[in-house]
Short mmCIF file of C-alpha atoms and ligand atoms in Angstrom, two decimals:
data_model
loop_
_atom_site.label_atom_id
_atom_site.label_comp_id
_atom_site.label_asym_id
_atom_site.label_seq_id
_atom_site.Cartn_x
_atom_site.Cartn_y
_atom_site.Cartn_z
CA UNK A 1 2.14 18.65 27.84
CA UNK A 2 4.32 21.60 26.73
CA UNK A 3 7.43 19.95 28.12
CA UNK A 4 6.60 16.66 26.35
CA UNK A 5 6.26 18.45 22.99
CA UNK A 6 9.61 20.15 23.69
CA UNK A 7 11.18 16.83 24.41
CA UNK A 8 9.80 15.34 21.21
CA UNK A 9 11.21 18.32 19.32
CA UNK A 10 14.63 17.74 20.88
CA UNK A 11 14.52 14.02 20.14
CA UNK A 12 13.47 14.54 16.52
CA UNK A 13 15.00 17.78 15.49
CA UNK A 14 15.30 16.59 11.85
CA UNK A 15 11.61 15.93 11.76
CA UNK A 16 10.46 19.29 12.78
CA UNK A 17 8.00 20.29 10.11
CA UNK A 18 7.48 23.64 8.62
CA UNK A 19 3.77 24.43 8.67
CA UNK A 20 2.52 27.85 7.68
CA UNK A 21 -0.97 27.88 9.17
CA UNK A 22 -1.05 24.15 9.79
CA UNK A 23 -1.09 22.63 13.18
CA UNK A 24 1.33 19.71 12.92
CA UNK A 25 1.40 17.53 16.02
CA UNK A 26 3.69 14.65 16.89
CA UNK A 27 1.94 11.33 16.93
CA UNK A 28 2.80 7.96 18.54
CA UNK A 29 1.00 4.71 18.04
CA UNK A 30 -0.62 3.94 21.36
CA UNK A 31 -3.22 1.20 21.12
CA UNK A 32 -2.22 -0.91 24.17
CA UNK A 33 -5.63 -0.33 25.77
CA UNK A 34 -7.43 -2.14 22.82
CA UNK A 35 -5.29 -5.32 22.90
CA UNK A 36 -7.09 -7.20 25.76
CA UNK A 37 -10.36 -6.77 23.88
CA UNK A 38 -8.86 -7.94 20.59
CA UNK A 39 -7.24 -10.92 22.13
CA UNK A 40 -10.48 -11.94 23.92
CA UNK A 41 -12.23 -11.88 20.61
CA UNK A 42 -9.45 -13.90 18.90
CA UNK A 43 -9.61 -16.42 21.79
CA UNK A 44 -13.39 -16.76 21.89
CA UNK A 45 -13.88 -17.23 18.24
CA UNK A 46 -14.77 -20.78 17.53
CA UNK A 47 -13.59 -22.43 14.38
CA UNK A 48 -14.69 -25.87 13.12
CA UNK A 49 -12.71 -28.89 14.36
CA UNK A 50 -11.98 -30.13 10.86
CA UNK A 51 -12.50 -28.72 7.39
CA UNK A 52 -15.89 -29.23 5.90
CA UNK A 53 -14.43 -30.42 2.59
CA UNK A 54 -10.79 -31.36 3.05
CA UNK A 55 -10.10 -31.16 -0.64
CA UNK A 56 -11.32 -27.55 -0.95
CA UNK A 57 -8.05 -25.60 -1.21
CA UNK A 58 -7.29 -21.86 -1.09
CA UNK A 59 -9.05 -21.51 -4.52
CA UNK A 60 -12.27 -21.75 -2.45
CA UNK A 61 -11.24 -19.13 -0.04
CA UNK A 62 -9.49 -19.25 3.36
CA UNK A 63 -8.29 -22.56 4.48
CA UNK A 64 -9.31 -23.68 8.00
CA UNK A 65 -5.75 -25.02 8.95
CA UNK A 66 -4.13 -21.81 7.96
CA UNK A 67 -6.68 -19.61 9.77
CA UNK A 68 -6.41 -21.79 12.92
CA UNK A 69 -2.62 -21.56 12.87
CA UNK A 70 -2.76 -17.76 12.58
CA UNK A 71 -5.35 -17.68 15.36
CA UNK A 72 -2.93 -19.61 17.60
CA UNK A 73 -0.05 -17.45 16.63
CA UNK A 74 -2.07 -14.22 17.29
CA UNK A 75 -2.87 -15.58 20.81
CA UNK A 76 0.41 -17.14 21.89
CA UNK A 77 3.21 -15.69 19.73
CA UNK A 78 2.30 -12.17 18.84
CA UNK A 79 3.44 -9.18 20.99
CA UNK A 80 1.62 -6.13 20.01
CA UNK A 81 3.81 -3.92 22.30
CA UNK A 82 6.86 -5.00 20.35
CA UNK A 83 5.01 -4.16 16.99
CA UNK A 84 4.02 -0.87 18.35
CA UNK A 85 7.58 0.00 19.42
CA UNK A 86 8.85 -0.86 15.86
CA UNK A 87 6.09 1.37 14.33
CA UNK A 88 7.12 4.14 16.71
CA UNK A 89 10.57 4.06 15.47
CA UNK A 90 9.20 6.03 12.55
CA UNK A 91 8.63 9.80 13.33
CA UNK A 92 4.91 10.30 12.88
CA UNK A 93 2.58 13.39 12.86
CA UNK A 94 -0.95 14.42 12.31
CA UNK A 95 -2.15 17.53 10.63
CA UNK A 96 -5.67 18.85 9.70
CA UNK A 97 -6.13 19.56 5.99
CA UNK A 98 -9.50 20.64 4.67
CA UNK A 99 -11.09 19.37 7.85
CA UNK A 100 -9.48 15.87 7.50
CA UNK A 101 -7.08 14.71 10.14
CA UNK A 102 -4.18 13.17 8.26
CA UNK A 103 -1.62 10.81 9.92
CA UNK A 104 1.82 10.60 8.24
CA UNK A 105 5.27 9.39 8.70
CA UNK A 106 8.01 11.98 7.94
CA UNK A 107 11.42 10.40 8.05
CA UNK A 108 14.09 12.76 6.97
CA UNK A 109 17.48 11.92 5.40
CA UNK A 110 20.52 13.54 6.76
CA UNK A 111 21.52 14.70 3.29
CA UNK A 112 20.63 18.28 2.60
CA UNK A 113 19.71 17.53 -1.03
CA UNK A 114 17.43 14.53 -0.29
CA UNK A 115 14.58 13.98 -2.62
CA UNK A 116 11.12 14.06 -1.04
CA UNK A 117 9.37 10.63 -1.70
CA UNK A 118 5.65 10.14 -1.01
CA UNK A 119 4.83 6.44 -0.52
CA UNK A 120 1.14 5.60 -1.10
CA UNK A 121 -0.49 2.50 0.29
CA UNK A 122 -3.90 0.93 -0.59
CA UNK A 123 -6.32 -1.70 0.79
CA UNK A 124 -5.73 -3.94 2.75
CA UNK A 125 -2.44 -2.23 3.42
CA UNK A 126 -1.43 0.73 5.58
CA UNK A 127 1.51 2.93 6.29
CA UNK A 128 3.04 -0.18 7.90
CA UNK A 129 3.61 -1.95 4.60
CA UNK A 130 6.41 0.51 3.92
CA UNK A 131 8.19 -0.05 7.18
CA UNK A 132 11.06 -2.08 5.65
CA UNK A 133 11.83 0.50 3.07
CA UNK A 134 11.68 3.77 4.95
CA UNK A 135 15.04 3.71 6.65
CA UNK A 136 17.05 2.47 3.64
CA UNK A 137 15.55 5.13 1.46
CA UNK A 138 16.61 7.82 3.87
CA UNK A 139 20.17 6.56 3.76
CA UNK A 140 22.59 7.81 1.14
CA UNK A 141 23.19 5.58 -1.95
CA UNK A 142 25.83 6.26 -4.60
CA UNK A 143 24.94 5.24 -8.15
CA UNK A 144 27.48 3.46 -10.45
CA UNK A 145 28.06 6.87 -12.12
CA UNK A 146 28.73 8.60 -8.83
CA UNK A 147 25.52 10.36 -8.20
CA UNK A 148 24.35 10.34 -4.52
CA UNK A 149 20.70 9.70 -3.90
CA UNK A 150 18.73 9.73 -0.69
CA UNK A 151 15.12 10.52 0.29
CA UNK A 152 12.98 12.33 2.77
CA UNK A 153 10.21 9.80 3.09
CA UNK A 154 6.58 10.69 3.71
CA UNK A 155 3.99 8.02 4.28
CA UNK A 156 0.45 9.30 4.86
CA UNK A 157 -2.52 7.09 5.91
CA UNK A 158 -5.34 7.27 3.38
CA UNK A 159 -8.50 9.00 4.72
CA UNK A 160 -10.54 6.51 6.69
CA UNK A 161 -7.56 4.15 7.18
CA UNK A 162 -5.95 3.44 10.60
CA UNK A 163 -5.04 6.79 12.04
CA UNK A 164 -6.49 9.25 9.41
CA UNK A 165 -10.04 10.43 9.95
CA UNK A 166 -12.84 9.07 7.80
CA UNK A 167 -13.76 11.53 4.93
CA UNK A 168 -17.23 12.69 4.06
CA UNK A 169 -19.27 10.14 2.09
CA UNK A 170 -18.73 11.88 -1.28
CA UNK A 171 -14.97 11.91 -0.99
CA UNK A 172 -12.90 10.55 -3.88
CA UNK A 173 -9.30 9.74 -4.73
CA UNK A 174 -9.02 13.11 -6.41
CA UNK A 175 -9.82 14.75 -3.05
CA UNK A 176 -7.17 12.57 -1.37
CA UNK A 177 -4.61 13.51 -4.08
CA UNK A 178 -5.44 17.28 -3.54
CA UNK A 179 -4.97 17.12 0.23
CA UNK A 180 -1.72 14.95 -0.12
CA UNK A 181 -0.29 17.57 -2.53
CA UNK A 182 -1.11 20.21 0.10
CA UNK A 183 0.60 18.01 2.71
CA UNK A 184 3.80 17.93 0.64
CA UNK A 185 3.78 21.54 -0.59
CA UNK A 186 1.95 23.66 1.90
CA UNK A 187 2.49 21.73 5.15
CA UNK A 188 5.99 20.27 4.61
CA UNK A 189 7.22 22.96 2.24
CA UNK A 190 8.53 20.81 -0.62
CA UNK A 191 8.22 22.59 -3.94
CA UNK A 192 8.73 19.34 -5.88
CA UNK A 193 8.66 15.67 -4.89
CA UNK A 194 8.54 12.06 -6.11
CA UNK A 195 6.17 9.31 -5.30
CA UNK A 196 5.45 5.61 -5.34
CA UNK A 197 1.95 4.03 -5.32
CA UNK A 198 0.41 0.61 -5.05
CA UNK A 199 -3.18 -0.52 -5.06
CA UNK A 200 -5.43 2.50 -4.28
CA UNK A 201 -2.24 4.47 -3.68
CA UNK A 202 -1.51 3.98 -7.37
CA UNK A 203 -4.89 5.59 -8.22
CA UNK A 204 -4.05 8.51 -5.84
CA UNK A 205 -0.47 8.61 -7.14
CA UNK A 206 -1.48 8.62 -10.71
CA UNK A 207 -3.90 11.47 -10.19
CA UNK A 208 -1.04 13.39 -8.49
CA UNK A 209 1.34 12.57 -11.31
CA UNK A 210 -1.09 13.63 -14.13
CA UNK A 211 -2.59 16.67 -12.42
CA UNK A 212 0.07 18.34 -10.34
CA UNK A 213 2.70 18.30 -13.11
CA UNK A 214 4.81 21.02 -11.73
CA UNK A 215 5.24 19.53 -8.27
CA UNK A 216 5.37 15.75 -8.96
CA UNK A 217 8.64 15.33 -10.76
CA UNK A 218 9.09 11.56 -10.72
CA UNK A 219 6.58 8.76 -10.09
CA UNK A 220 6.95 5.01 -9.64
CA UNK A 221 4.24 2.29 -9.67
CA UNK A 222 3.95 -1.42 -9.35
CA UNK A 223 0.38 -1.31 -10.47
CA UNK A 224 -1.47 1.28 -12.51
CA UNK A 225 -5.06 2.42 -12.13
CA UNK A 226 -5.92 1.13 -15.56
CA UNK A 227 -7.38 -2.11 -16.76
CA UNK A 228 -4.78 -3.26 -19.27
CA UNK A 229 -5.79 -5.35 -22.29
CA UNK A 230 -6.53 -9.02 -21.77
CA UNK A 231 -3.08 -10.57 -21.74
CA UNK A 232 -4.19 -13.41 -23.95
CA UNK A 233 -5.09 -10.94 -26.64
CA UNK A 234 -1.55 -9.66 -26.77
CA UNK A 235 0.73 -10.86 -29.52
CA UNK A 236 3.96 -10.66 -27.44
CA UNK A 237 6.55 -13.04 -26.27
CA UNK A 238 6.28 -13.35 -22.46
CA UNK A 239 9.27 -13.73 -20.17
CA UNK A 240 9.05 -16.42 -17.44
CA UNK A 241 8.11 -13.75 -14.87
CA UNK A 242 5.44 -12.33 -17.12
CA UNK A 243 3.90 -15.79 -17.71
CA UNK A 244 3.21 -16.02 -13.96
CA UNK A 245 1.87 -12.59 -13.81
CA UNK A 246 -0.46 -13.24 -16.79
CA UNK A 247 -1.79 -16.36 -15.20
CA UNK A 248 -2.23 -14.44 -11.87
CA UNK A 249 -4.14 -11.67 -13.72
CA UNK A 250 -6.45 -14.17 -15.45
CA UNK A 251 -7.17 -15.91 -12.08
CA UNK A 252 -7.81 -12.62 -10.34
CA UNK A 253 -10.18 -11.47 -12.98
CA UNK A 254 -12.04 -14.77 -13.13
CA UNK A 255 -12.45 -15.45 -9.41
CA UNK A 256 -10.67 -12.86 -7.34
CA UNK A 257 -12.98 -9.84 -7.49
CA UNK A 258 -15.77 -10.90 -5.23
CA UNK A 259 -14.42 -8.91 -2.23
CA UNK A 260 -14.15 -5.89 -4.50
CA UNK A 261 -17.78 -5.97 -5.56
CA UNK A 262 -19.04 -6.44 -2.04
CA UNK A 263 -16.95 -3.53 -0.80
CA UNK A 264 -18.03 -1.42 -3.76
CA UNK A 265 -21.82 -2.09 -3.49
CA UNK A 266 -22.39 -3.03 0.20
CA UNK A 267 -19.67 -1.54 2.19
CA UNK A 268 -21.67 -1.26 5.27
CA UNK A 269 -22.67 -4.89 5.20
CA UNK A 270 -19.19 -6.26 5.21
CA UNK A 271 -17.96 -3.24 7.20
CA UNK A 272 -20.31 -3.87 10.17
CA UNK A 273 -20.09 -7.69 9.86
CA UNK A 274 -16.33 -7.49 10.43
CA UNK A 275 -16.20 -4.26 12.44
CA UNK A 276 -15.30 -5.94 15.75
CA UNK A 277 -14.27 -9.30 14.46
CA UNK A 278 -10.52 -9.93 14.19
CA UNK A 279 -10.65 -13.55 12.97
CA UNK A 280 -13.34 -12.43 10.40
CA UNK A 281 -11.09 -9.69 9.14
CA UNK A 282 -8.07 -12.12 9.05
CA UNK A 283 -10.13 -14.52 6.94
CA UNK A 284 -11.43 -11.82 4.64
CA UNK A 285 -8.13 -10.06 4.13
CA UNK A 286 -5.96 -13.12 4.36
CA UNK A 287 -7.86 -15.13 1.76
CA UNK A 288 -7.02 -12.33 -0.76
CA UNK A 289 -3.32 -12.12 0.00
CA UNK A 290 -2.37 -15.58 1.01
CA UNK A 291 -2.60 -17.04 -2.52
CA UNK A 292 0.91 -16.24 -3.29
CA UNK A 293 2.31 -18.81 -0.85
CA UNK A 294 -0.49 -21.38 -0.48
CA UNK A 295 -0.56 -23.60 -3.58
CA UNK A 296 -0.99 -20.88 -6.21
CA UNK A 297 -3.36 -22.40 -8.76
CA UNK A 298 -1.61 -23.50 -11.84
CA UNK A 299 1.53 -21.65 -10.99
CA UNK A 300 3.57 -24.45 -9.36
CA UNK A 301 4.72 -24.91 -5.87
CA UNK A 302 7.17 -22.02 -5.52
CA UNK A 303 6.04 -19.20 -3.16
CA UNK A 304 5.89 -15.85 -4.85
CA UNK A 305 5.75 -13.62 -1.78
CA UNK A 306 6.86 -13.25 1.84
CA UNK A 307 6.27 -16.26 4.07
CA UNK A 308 4.95 -13.94 6.74
CA UNK A 309 1.93 -13.01 4.74
CA UNK A 310 -0.59 -12.08 5.84
CA UNK A 311 1.06 -9.89 8.51
CA UNK A 312 -0.82 -10.05 11.67
CA UNK A 313 0.14 -6.41 12.16
CA UNK A 314 -1.57 -5.47 9.01
CA UNK A 315 -4.83 -6.93 10.36
CA UNK A 316 -4.28 -5.83 13.94
CA UNK A 317 -4.00 -2.20 12.74
CA UNK A 318 -7.46 -2.33 11.24
CA UNK A 319 -8.87 -4.31 14.22
CA UNK A 320 -7.35 -2.13 16.94
CA UNK A 321 -8.29 1.23 15.25
CA UNK A 322 -11.87 0.03 14.27
CA UNK A 323 -11.28 1.36 10.74
CA UNK A 324 -12.19 -1.73 8.74
CA UNK A 325 -15.59 -0.27 7.83
CA UNK A 326 -14.30 3.15 6.93
CA UNK A 327 -11.45 1.67 4.89
CA UNK A 328 -13.75 -0.43 2.61
CA UNK A 329 -15.71 2.59 1.56
CA UNK A 330 -12.92 3.66 -0.81
CA UNK A 331 -14.29 1.00 -3.21
CA UNK A 332 -17.76 2.58 -3.19
CA UNK A 333 -16.39 6.08 -3.49
CA UNK A 334 -14.15 5.33 -6.49
CA UNK A 335 -16.25 3.17 -8.91
CA UNK A 336 -13.98 4.18 -11.80
CA UNK A 337 -10.78 4.16 -9.88
CA UNK A 338 -9.40 1.49 -12.23
CA UNK A 339 -10.34 2.48 -15.73
CA UNK A 340 -10.27 0.66 -19.08
CA UNK A 341 -9.69 3.93 -20.94
CA UNK A 342 -6.29 5.45 -20.80
CA UNK A 343 -5.20 8.99 -21.59
CA UNK A 344 -1.72 10.24 -22.16
CA UNK A 345 -1.07 12.33 -19.05
CA UNK A 346 -0.18 16.06 -19.29
CA UNK A 347 3.24 15.71 -17.81
CA UNK A 348 6.85 15.28 -18.90
CA UNK A 349 7.91 13.93 -15.48
CA UNK A 350 9.79 10.65 -15.52
CA UNK A 351 7.93 7.43 -14.53
CA UNK A 352 9.31 4.09 -13.48
CA UNK A 353 7.36 0.86 -13.39
CA UNK A 354 8.26 -2.38 -11.68
CA UNK A 355 6.46 -5.70 -12.28
CA UNK A 356 6.63 -7.93 -9.21
CA UNK A 357 5.87 -11.42 -10.47
CA UNK A 358 2.87 -12.07 -8.32
CA UNK A 359 1.02 -8.82 -9.06
CA UNK A 360 -2.70 -8.86 -9.68
CA UNK A 361 -2.41 -7.40 -13.12
CA UNK A 362 -0.08 -7.77 -16.03
CA UNK A 363 0.67 -4.31 -17.52
CA UNK A 364 3.01 -4.78 -20.55
CA UNK A 365 5.74 -2.24 -21.24
CA UNK A 366 4.07 -0.90 -24.30
CA UNK A 367 0.96 -0.12 -22.33
CA UNK A 368 2.86 1.53 -19.50
CA UNK A 369 4.52 3.72 -21.98
CA UNK A 370 1.15 4.97 -23.15
CA UNK A 371 0.05 6.12 -19.75
CA UNK A 372 3.43 7.58 -18.73
CA UNK A 373 4.55 11.13 -19.45
CA UNK A 374 8.06 9.79 -19.86
CA UNK A 375 8.77 6.10 -19.07
CA UNK A 376 12.35 5.82 -17.93
CA UNK A 377 12.45 2.32 -16.56
CA UNK A 378 10.42 -0.95 -16.67
CA UNK A 379 11.78 -3.66 -14.45
CA UNK A 380 10.80 -7.15 -13.53
CA UNK A 381 11.32 -9.05 -10.27
CA UNK A 382 10.78 -12.77 -9.66
CA UNK A 383 9.72 -12.43 -6.09
CA UNK A 384 6.83 -10.39 -4.57
CA UNK A 385 3.66 -8.96 -5.55
CA UNK A 386 1.10 -6.33 -4.61
CA UNK A 387 2.76 -5.54 -1.28
CA UNK A 388 6.26 -5.02 -2.68
CA UNK A 389 7.36 -3.03 0.44
CA UNK A 390 6.76 -6.15 2.58
CA UNK A 391 7.52 -8.86 0.04
CA UNK A 392 10.70 -7.59 -1.61
CA UNK A 393 12.00 -4.41 0.07
CA UNK A 394 15.48 -4.49 -1.37
CA UNK A 395 14.05 -4.62 -4.96
CA UNK A 396 11.63 -1.77 -4.27
CA UNK A 397 14.43 0.37 -2.67
CA UNK A 398 16.72 -0.24 -5.61
CA UNK A 399 14.09 0.71 -8.15
CA UNK A 400 13.12 3.88 -6.22
CA UNK A 401 16.78 4.92 -6.02
CA UNK A 402 17.27 4.44 -9.76
CA UNK A 403 14.18 6.59 -10.44
CA UNK A 404 15.80 9.25 -8.14
CA UNK A 405 18.55 9.61 -10.72
CA UNK A 406 15.93 11.04 -13.07
CA UNK A 407 14.27 13.33 -10.49
CA UNK A 408 13.73 16.86 -11.78
CA UNK A 409 14.92 15.88 -15.25
C1 NAG B 1 -19.65 16.53 0.06
O1 NAG B 1 -20.19 16.48 1.27
C2 NAG B 1 -19.85 17.52 2.14
C3 NAG B 1 -20.47 17.28 3.59
O2 NAG B 1 -20.40 16.02 3.90
C4 NAG B 1 -20.41 18.85 1.60
O3 NAG B 1 -20.10 19.93 2.39
C5 NAG B 1 -19.93 19.00 0.18
O4 NAG B 1 -20.59 20.14 -0.39
C6 NAG B 1 -20.18 17.84 -0.69
N1 NAG B 1 -19.50 17.98 -1.90
C7 NAG B 1 -20.10 17.64 -3.11
C8 NAG B 1 -19.33 17.96 -4.31
O5 NAG B 1 -21.24 17.22 -3.16
C1 NAG B 2 2.15 -12.01 -33.95
O1 NAG B 2 3.47 -11.63 -33.98
C2 NAG B 2 4.25 -12.36 -35.03
C3 NAG B 2 5.66 -12.00 -34.82
O2 NAG B 2 5.83 -10.63 -34.63
C4 NAG B 2 3.69 -12.18 -36.32
O3 NAG B 2 4.39 -12.98 -37.31
C5 NAG B 2 2.20 -12.56 -36.41
O4 NAG B 2 1.67 -12.27 -37.71
C6 NAG B 2 1.44 -11.83 -35.35
N1 NAG B 2 0.11 -12.33 -35.23
C7 NAG B 2 -1.02 -11.54 -35.14
C8 NAG B 2 -2.30 -12.22 -35.04
O5 NAG B 2 -0.89 -10.36 -35.12
C1 NAG B 3 0.81 20.61 -17.08
O1 NAG B 3 -0.61 20.71 -17.07
C2 NAG B 3 -1.07 21.86 -17.62
C3 NAG B 3 -2.55 21.97 -17.38
O2 NAG B 3 -3.19 20.77 -17.77
C4 NAG B 3 -0.70 21.91 -19.13
O3 NAG B 3 -1.16 23.16 -19.72
C5 NAG B 3 0.74 21.81 -19.27
O4 NAG B 3 1.04 21.71 -20.64
C6 NAG B 3 1.28 20.55 -18.55
N1 NAG B 3 2.70 20.54 -18.58
C7 NAG B 3 3.36 19.54 -19.25
C8 NAG B 3 4.86 19.66 -19.25
O5 NAG B 3 2.77 18.60 -19.89
C1 NAG B 4 24.17 9.77 -13.70
O1 NAG B 4 23.10 9.28 -14.35
C2 NAG B 4 21.93 10.06 -14.30
C3 NAG B 4 20.81 9.31 -14.94
O2 NAG B 4 21.13 8.81 -16.21
C4 NAG B 4 22.19 11.41 -14.98
O3 NAG B 4 21.07 12.20 -14.88
C5 NAG B 4 23.39 12.06 -14.25
O4 NAG B 4 23.71 13.21 -14.91
C6 NAG B 4 24.54 11.21 -14.21
N1 NAG B 4 25.63 11.73 -13.42
C7 NAG B 4 26.91 11.69 -13.81
C8 NAG B 4 27.93 12.32 -12.78
O5 NAG B 4 27.27 11.32 -14.88
#
């Protein structure tokens, strides 16, 4: 055991973590022993021979043909070992903070002045959704005015998700923010850092941004934890990209929130129903995130997100770690996680916002300005949505690098 740890330390000298009083352990994804069980469940799940109502499209939830194709792909054309090897290219660790075991990626740049960047995922994502952006962010980039930017990238798993232990029942995103700040400052030794958040990660990230105003010195979001005004009530001229996002927001508010209510009010019902049910998880998660490529209602035929959605790895991580139930509790634990009221945060740290066309919510620039300490950029991209790290990694990398120019200012 000792020699294995020494070997790991030799292989990843740049990832050695300073840890006054914290027991940081190297971590590798090792779920091979769960795969036979998952595959048997996938194989033995019976689906109907034909759709009940052939005219009922994705607007009525998961489509049979899509689910069956994914079931076939999961069985015949999906190699977990290969996915696991890819995940293990990222240096990973665990550490116990306030009794919670926290799993995190810590990929360091080779540049001595790299900016620490905390990437925060949500539901139904995981640390895996940032896989395509981690390496590029660690690499050096030179801005048009000659400033060199690179990042040390830290991607923690939210408590209760995948490899982080489930928190106590009364845990909230403010608790997660506090322990993640300890991870950055006390465990890893960064006195200041930047962050990016999406979904629940934007709630955690915004708490960090507005509360830890001396340590969080730049923040980027592609969703904010506020319920912006009804887009139809706004008297503004919309760009073509914004028109799509507005329609998407209206559809989501009208018919897309059922999963959210179930998870907020009856987390154990859906949590146990799908606990050991990969095809069930795929239908539940996939129906939420497939909309962008399968006949988006009223938005025309062009796909708005990655053709590989939903990623079977995204779902496999929940299935293989048996954390679907503990992940959905975040909705119950944070009933006001997305608020209609905004407050100007007590920070002067720069904020960047990127609107990816197929996002769940349209937040106009004027509104983002109100909830930012200092808004330094508002950008729009015509491809991608809620999972920007998977959908449109080059755009996310570009926007985070540009934010890096303002770090510490
Ligand atoms: C939350 O629950 C833990 C035990 O699960 C308990 O120790 C703690 O006091 C509780 N905190 C609050 C604020 O109720
Ligand atoms: C909407 O904006 C236009 C142009 O700025 C203005 O002429 C019009 O009065 C506004 N309408 C309302 C209802 O505010
Ligand atoms: C940071 O927060 C503290 C406490 O809320 C506040 O007193 C201080 O003014 C804030 N700093 C900035 C720059 O807003
Ligand atoms: C480059 O631009 C950034 C952001 O505007 C600024 O902070 C920095 O000082 C500039 N660097 C140079 C060398 O002009």
